[in-house]
Amino acid sequence: IFPHDDVIEPTYLDKLIAQLDSNPRAVVAFSDMEVIYTDEAAKTIAYDSLCGVSGSRDRASIALNHEGRVFIAYRGVFRATVHENTGGLRRHWRGEYAADIPWCVKLAINGEFIRIREKLYRKYSTKDGLSSQWKHNSLLNWIAVYCSCFQAIFVSNKPLKICLPLYFRTLLSMFSIVGWRVKR
């Protein structure tokens, strides 16, 4: 999923697809990212919180807790079967705000994440960009994100022993972020 102003290196797809082909348990491969800001120096960022985590419940718990920079992984290359089985990246009832979190929960439930430790992706961050316009402290936005996470878990068709702890993790994450937003 590439926003219109982001740039990938010419080898991006070849390298990510090769990694997916080499690991049938993996559902997504992604690279490190260089973020170029209009008013700051460029920064290289990485996401490795889900790399090497083998259990679907553990991976989904990490994604629900949005440890690290989960938005990097959603820009990767993922298996078409996962998209077909889960419905892919979707807007929720509040729009696109943090829609990458439920999508990464879907991915995490279904398989492993592979990180390529190279800057193969460049993201341009501007003050006029879509994500810069979002209301990050909106309670309704965050509630919508976590309702989408509940739905992602529900439609996963995983056994209750996997889903039940994830429902609780979703509630904890929601109450944590909602409580944090209220205190601000």
PDB file of N, CA and C in Angstrom, residues 70-134:
ATOM      1  N   VAL A  70       4.317   0.386  13.849  1.00  0.00           N
ATOM      2  CA  VAL A  70       3.558  -0.587  13.070  1.00  0.00           C
ATOM      3  C   VAL A  70       3.222  -0.076  11.674  1.00  0.00           C
ATOM      4  N   PHE A  71       3.175   1.224  11.497  1.00  0.00           N
ATOM      5  CA  PHE A  71       2.820   1.776  10.183  1.00  0.00           C
ATOM      6  C   PHE A  71       3.847   1.431   9.108  1.00  0.00           C
ATOM      7  N   ILE A  72       5.046   1.035   9.502  1.00  0.00           N
ATOM      8  CA  ILE A  72       6.054   0.617   8.529  1.00  0.00           C
ATOM      9  C   ILE A  72       5.644  -0.711   7.893  1.00  0.00           C
ATOM     10  N   ALA A  73       5.202  -1.648   8.717  1.00  0.00           N
ATOM     11  CA  ALA A  73       4.869  -2.995   8.227  1.00  0.00           C
ATOM     12  C   ALA A  73       3.701  -2.983   7.245  1.00  0.00           C
ATOM     13  N   TYR A  74       2.732  -2.118   7.459  1.00  0.00           N
ATOM     14  CA  TYR A  74       1.568  -2.154   6.570  1.00  0.00           C
ATOM     15  C   TYR A  74       1.908  -1.690   5.160  1.00  0.00           C
ATOM     16  N   ARG A  75       3.048  -1.045   4.991  1.00  0.00           N
ATOM     17  CA  ARG A  75       3.476  -0.621   3.658  1.00  0.00           C
ATOM     18  C   ARG A  75       4.286  -1.694   2.945  1.00  0.00           C
ATOM     19  N   GLY A  76       4.351  -2.864   3.521  1.00  0.00           N
ATOM     20  CA  GLY A  76       5.121  -3.945   2.922  1.00  0.00           C
ATOM     21  C   GLY A  76       4.359  -4.684   1.838  1.00  0.00           C
ATOM     22  N   VAL A  77       4.937  -5.796   1.439  1.00  0.00           N
ATOM     23  CA  VAL A  77       4.326  -6.687   0.456  1.00  0.00           C
ATOM     24  C   VAL A  77       3.734  -7.853   1.248  1.00  0.00           C
ATOM     25  N   PHE A  78       2.467  -8.133   1.018  1.00  0.00           N
ATOM     26  CA  PHE A  78       1.801  -9.199   1.762  1.00  0.00           C
ATOM     27  C   PHE A  78       1.213 -10.212   0.798  1.00  0.00           C
ATOM     28  N   ARG A  79       0.926 -11.373   1.330  1.00  0.00           N
ATOM     29  CA  ARG A  79       0.372 -12.449   0.514  1.00  0.00           C
ATOM     30  C   ARG A  79      -1.063 -12.125   0.098  1.00  0.00           C
ATOM     31  N   ALA A  80      -1.381 -12.396  -1.142  1.00  0.00           N
ATOM     32  CA  ALA A  80      -2.734 -12.151  -1.661  1.00  0.00           C
ATOM     33  C   ALA A  80      -3.763 -12.967  -0.892  1.00  0.00           C
ATOM     34  N   THR A  81      -3.399 -14.162  -0.456  1.00  0.00           N
ATOM     35  CA  THR A  81      -4.356 -15.006   0.271  1.00  0.00           C
ATOM     36  C   THR A  81      -4.784 -14.364   1.585  1.00  0.00           C
ATOM     37  N   VAL A  82      -3.872 -13.660   2.235  1.00  0.00           N
ATOM     38  CA  VAL A  82      -4.237 -12.977   3.482  1.00  0.00           C
ATOM     39  C   VAL A  82      -5.230 -11.861   3.187  1.00  0.00           C
ATOM     40  N   HIS A  83      -4.994 -11.133   2.122  1.00  0.00           N
ATOM     41  CA  HIS A  83      -5.929 -10.078   1.734  1.00  0.00           C
ATOM     42  C   HIS A  83      -7.305 -10.675   1.428  1.00  0.00           C
ATOM     43  N   GLU A  84      -7.328 -11.765   0.680  1.00  0.00           N
ATOM     44  CA  GLU A  84      -8.592 -12.421   0.327  1.00  0.00           C
ATOM     45  C   GLU A  84      -9.313 -12.948   1.558  1.00  0.00           C
ATOM     46  N   ASN A  85      -8.562 -13.510   2.502  1.00  0.00           N
ATOM     47  CA  ASN A  85      -9.168 -14.116   3.696  1.00  0.00           C
ATOM     48  C   ASN A  85      -9.611 -13.106   4.741  1.00  0.00           C
ATOM     49  N   THR A  86      -9.010 -11.926   4.750  1.00  0.00           N
ATOM     50  CA  THR A  86      -9.289 -10.962   5.820  1.00  0.00           C
ATOM     51  C   THR A  86     -10.012  -9.709   5.343  1.00  0.00           C
ATOM     52  N   GLY A  87     -10.055  -9.489   4.053  1.00  0.00           N
ATOM     53  CA  GLY A  87     -10.653  -8.261   3.550  1.00  0.00           C
ATOM     54  C   GLY A  87      -9.666  -7.115   3.437  1.00  0.00           C
ATOM     55  N   GLY A  88      -8.430  -7.348   3.856  1.00  0.00           N
ATOM     56  CA  GLY A  88      -7.384  -6.347   3.676  1.00  0.00           C
ATOM     57  C   GLY A  88      -7.506  -5.131   4.571  1.00  0.00           C
ATOM     58  N   LEU A  89      -6.818  -4.105   4.171  1.00  0.00           N
ATOM     59  CA  LEU A  89      -6.824  -2.833   4.883  1.00  0.00           C
ATOM     60  C   LEU A  89      -8.155  -2.143   4.607  1.00  0.00           C
ATOM     61  N   ARG A  90      -8.839  -1.782   5.658  1.00  0.00           N
ATOM     62  CA  ARG A  90     -10.173  -1.183   5.525  1.00  0.00           C
ATOM     63  C   ARG A  90     -10.282   0.105   6.336  1.00  0.00           C
ATOM     64  N   ARG A  91     -11.105   0.985   5.835  1.00  0.00           N
ATOM     65  CA  ARG A  91     -11.505   2.145   6.630  1.00  0.00           C
ATOM     66  C   ARG A  91     -12.459   1.650   7.706  1.00  0.00           C
ATOM     67  N   HIS A  92     -12.547   2.390   8.790  1.00  0.00           N
ATOM     68  CA  HIS A  92     -13.534   2.073   9.826  1.00  0.00           C
ATOM     69  C   HIS A  92     -14.554   3.211   9.892  1.00  0.00           C
ATOM     70  N   TRP A  93     -15.464   3.153  10.837  1.00  0.00           N
ATOM     71  CA  TRP A  93     -16.559   4.126  10.867  1.00  0.00           C
ATOM     72  C   TRP A  93     -16.101   5.551  11.135  1.00  0.00           C
ATOM     73  N   ARG A  94     -14.824   5.759  11.475  1.00  0.00           N
ATOM     74  CA  ARG A  94     -14.288   7.115  11.630  1.00  0.00           C
ATOM     75  C   ARG A  94     -13.326   7.464  10.501  1.00  0.00           C
ATOM     76  N   GLY A  95     -13.276   6.621   9.474  1.00  0.00           N
ATOM     77  CA  GLY A  95     -12.429   6.913   8.323  1.00  0.00           C
ATOM     78  C   GLY A  95     -11.156   6.090   8.297  1.00  0.00           C
ATOM     79  N   GLU A  96     -10.062   6.744   7.954  1.00  0.00           N
ATOM     80  CA  GLU A  96      -8.783   6.059   7.769  1.00  0.00           C
ATOM     81  C   GLU A  96      -7.860   6.161   8.972  1.00  0.00           C
ATOM     82  N   TYR A  97      -8.255   6.865   9.993  1.00  0.00           N
ATOM     83  CA  TYR A  97      -7.375   7.104  11.130  1.00  0.00           C
ATOM     84  C   TYR A  97      -6.853   5.789  11.715  1.00  0.00           C
ATOM     85  N   ALA A  98      -5.545   5.622  11.732  1.00  0.00           N
ATOM     86  CA  ALA A  98      -4.862   4.469  12.324  1.00  0.00           C
ATOM     87  C   ALA A  98      -5.425   3.134  11.834  1.00  0.00           C
ATOM     88  N   ALA A  99      -5.912   3.095  10.595  1.00  0.00           N
ATOM     89  CA  ALA A  99      -6.433   1.846  10.025  1.00  0.00           C
ATOM     90  C   ALA A  99      -5.339   0.801   9.862  1.00  0.00           C
ATOM     91  N   ASP A 100      -4.082   1.234   9.951  1.00  0.00           N
ATOM     92  CA  ASP A 100      -2.979   0.284   9.869  1.00  0.00           C
ATOM     93  C   ASP A 100      -2.930  -0.645  11.078  1.00  0.00           C
ATOM     94  N   ILE A 101      -3.449  -0.231  12.215  1.00  0.00           N
ATOM     95  CA  ILE A 101      -3.401  -1.085  13.412  1.00  0.00           C
ATOM     96  C   ILE A 101      -4.278  -2.320  13.235  1.00  0.00           C
ATOM     97  N   PRO A 102      -5.583  -2.200  12.894  1.00  0.00           N
ATOM     98  CA  PRO A 102      -6.368  -3.423  12.679  1.00  0.00           C
ATOM     99  C   PRO A 102      -5.816  -4.276  11.532  1.00  0.00           C
ATOM    100  N   TRP A 103      -5.281  -3.639  10.485  1.00  0.00           N
ATOM    101  CA  TRP A 103      -4.710  -4.400   9.372  1.00  0.00           C
ATOM    102  C   TRP A 103      -3.513  -5.211   9.866  1.00  0.00           C
ATOM    103  N   CYS A 104      -2.655  -4.603  10.675  1.00  0.00           N
ATOM    104  CA  CYS A 104      -1.505  -5.349  11.197  1.00  0.00           C
ATOM    105  C   CYS A 104      -1.933  -6.430  12.179  1.00  0.00           C
ATOM    106  N   VAL A 105      -3.031  -6.214  12.887  1.00  0.00           N
ATOM    107  CA  VAL A 105      -3.574  -7.279  13.742  1.00  0.00           C
ATOM    108  C   VAL A 105      -4.004  -8.459  12.870  1.00  0.00           C
ATOM    109  N   LYS A 106      -4.688  -8.164  11.767  1.00  0.00           N
ATOM    110  CA  LYS A 106      -5.083  -9.232  10.829  1.00  0.00           C
ATOM    111  C   LYS A 106      -3.862  -9.981  10.327  1.00  0.00           C
ATOM    112  N   LEU A 107      -2.850  -9.238   9.914  1.00  0.00           N
ATOM    113  CA  LEU A 107      -1.628  -9.868   9.421  1.00  0.00           C
ATOM    114  C   LEU A 107      -0.977 -10.713  10.515  1.00  0.00           C
ATOM    115  N   ALA A 108      -0.885 -10.155  11.723  1.00  0.00           N
ATOM    116  CA  ALA A 108      -0.222 -10.843  12.830  1.00  0.00           C
ATOM    117  C   ALA A 108      -0.932 -12.145  13.206  1.00  0.00           C
ATOM    118  N   ILE A 109      -2.242 -12.150  13.148  1.00  0.00           N
ATOM    119  CA  ILE A 109      -2.998 -13.367  13.458  1.00  0.00           C
ATOM    120  C   ILE A 109      -2.699 -14.446  12.422  1.00  0.00           C
ATOM    121  N   ASN A 110      -2.444 -14.032  11.197  1.00  0.00           N
ATOM    122  CA  ASN A 110      -2.316 -14.990  10.094  1.00  0.00           C
ATOM    123  C   ASN A 110      -0.905 -15.459   9.778  1.00  0.00           C
ATOM    124  N   GLY A 111       0.119 -14.784  10.271  1.00  0.00           N
ATOM    125  CA  GLY A 111       1.464 -15.263   9.961  1.00  0.00           C
ATOM    126  C   GLY A 111       2.569 -14.346  10.435  1.00  0.00           C
ATOM    127  N   GLU A 112       3.771 -14.728  10.071  1.00  0.00           N
ATOM    128  CA  GLU A 112       4.964 -14.040  10.541  1.00  0.00           C
ATOM    129  C   GLU A 112       5.285 -12.797   9.714  1.00  0.00           C
ATOM    130  N   PHE A 113       6.074 -11.915  10.311  1.00  0.00           N
ATOM    131  CA  PHE A 113       6.535 -10.672   9.688  1.00  0.00           C
ATOM    132  C   PHE A 113       8.024 -10.798   9.380  1.00  0.00           C
ATOM    133  N   ILE A 114       8.430 -10.309   8.225  1.00  0.00           N
ATOM    134  CA  ILE A 114       9.839 -10.311   7.841  1.00  0.00           C
ATOM    135  C   ILE A 114      10.278  -8.872   7.603  1.00  0.00           C
ATOM    136  N   ARG A 115      11.338  -8.484   8.285  1.00  0.00           N
ATOM    137  CA  ARG A 115      11.915  -7.149   8.095  1.00  0.00           C
ATOM    138  C   ARG A 115      13.209  -7.269   7.308  1.00  0.00           C
ATOM    139  N   ILE A 116      13.331  -6.482   6.267  1.00  0.00           N
ATOM    140  CA  ILE A 116      14.580  -6.374   5.524  1.00  0.00           C
ATOM    141  C   ILE A 116      15.297  -5.136   6.057  1.00  0.00           C
ATOM    142  N   ARG A 117      16.493  -5.313   6.527  1.00  0.00           N
ATOM    143  CA  ARG A 117      17.247  -4.252   7.185  1.00  0.00           C
ATOM    144  C   ARG A 117      17.973  -3.356   6.179  1.00  0.00           C
ATOM    145  N   GLU A 118      17.196  -2.839   5.258  1.00  0.00           N
ATOM    146  CA  GLU A 118      17.712  -1.883   4.269  1.00  0.00           C
ATOM    147  C   GLU A 118      16.669  -0.792   4.096  1.00  0.00           C
ATOM    148  N   LYS A 119      17.115   0.414   3.774  1.00  0.00           N
ATOM    149  CA  LYS A 119      16.187   1.508   3.473  1.00  0.00           C
ATOM    150  C   LYS A 119      15.763   1.364   2.015  1.00  0.00           C
ATOM    151  N   LEU A 120      14.639   0.728   1.812  1.00  0.00           N
ATOM    152  CA  LEU A 120      14.118   0.541   0.462  1.00  0.00           C
ATOM    153  C   LEU A 120      12.857   1.368   0.222  1.00  0.00           C
ATOM    154  N   TYR A 121      12.427   2.096   1.238  1.00  0.00           N
ATOM    155  CA  TYR A 121      11.173   2.846   1.186  1.00  0.00           C
ATOM    156  C   TYR A 121      11.425   4.243   1.730  1.00  0.00           C
ATOM    157  N   ARG A 122      10.936   5.249   1.029  1.00  0.00           N
ATOM    158  CA  ARG A 122      11.029   6.640   1.479  1.00  0.00           C
ATOM    159  C   ARG A 122       9.631   7.218   1.619  1.00  0.00           C
ATOM    160  N   LYS A 123       9.383   7.734   2.807  1.00  0.00           N
ATOM    161  CA  LYS A 123       8.095   8.377   3.092  1.00  0.00           C
ATOM    162  C   LYS A 123       8.338   9.868   3.248  1.00  0.00           C
ATOM    163  N   TYR A 124       7.518  10.642   2.575  1.00  0.00           N
ATOM    164  CA  TYR A 124       7.584  12.091   2.694  1.00  0.00           C
ATOM    165  C   TYR A 124       6.499  12.547   3.652  1.00  0.00           C
ATOM    166  N   SER A 125       6.909  13.246   4.695  1.00  0.00           N
ATOM    167  CA  SER A 125       5.977  13.722   5.713  1.00  0.00           C
ATOM    168  C   SER A 125       5.877  15.241   5.608  1.00  0.00           C
ATOM    169  N   THR A 126       4.687  15.699   5.268  1.00  0.00           N
ATOM    170  CA  THR A 126       4.470  17.134   5.120  1.00  0.00           C
ATOM    171  C   THR A 126       3.348  17.593   6.046  1.00  0.00           C
ATOM    172  N   LYS A 127       3.315  18.857   6.305  1.00  0.00           N
ATOM    173  CA  LYS A 127       2.252  19.409   7.160  1.00  0.00           C
ATOM    174  C   LYS A 127       0.885  19.334   6.493  1.00  0.00           C
ATOM    175  N   ASP A 128       0.865  19.198   5.174  1.00  0.00           N
ATOM    176  CA  ASP A 128      -0.394  19.101   4.438  1.00  0.00           C
ATOM    177  C   ASP A 128      -0.840  17.657   4.213  1.00  0.00           C
ATOM    178  N   GLY A 129      -0.035  16.696   4.643  1.00  0.00           N
ATOM    179  CA  GLY A 129      -0.357  15.286   4.428  1.00  0.00           C
ATOM    180  C   GLY A 129      -1.590  14.853   5.212  1.00  0.00           C
ATOM    181  N   LEU A 130      -2.224  13.802   4.747  1.00  0.00           N
ATOM    182  CA  LEU A 130      -3.453  13.305   5.360  1.00  0.00           C
ATOM    183  C   LEU A 130      -3.278  13.021   6.849  1.00  0.00           C
ATOM    184  N   SER A 131      -2.236  12.279   7.208  1.00  0.00           N
ATOM    185  CA  SER A 131      -2.072  11.907   8.614  1.00  0.00           C
ATOM    186  C   SER A 131      -1.751  13.113   9.493  1.00  0.00           C
ATOM    187  N   SER A 132      -1.223  14.174   8.927  1.00  0.00           N
ATOM    188  CA  SER A 132      -0.973  15.391   9.703  1.00  0.00           C
ATOM    189  C   SER A 132      -2.272  16.114  10.056  1.00  0.00           C
ATOM    190  N   GLN A 133      -3.327  15.828   9.324  1.00  0.00           N
ATOM    191  CA  GLN A 133      -4.617  16.481   9.550  1.00  0.00           C
ATOM    192  C   GLN A 133      -5.492  15.736  10.565  1.00  0.00           C
ATOM    193  N   TRP A 134      -5.116  14.519  10.909  1.00  0.00           N
ATOM    194  CA  TRP A 134      -5.937  13.722  11.818  1.00  0.00           C
ATOM    195  C   TRP A 134      -5.940  14.284  13.232  1.00  0.00           C
TER     196      TRP A 134
END
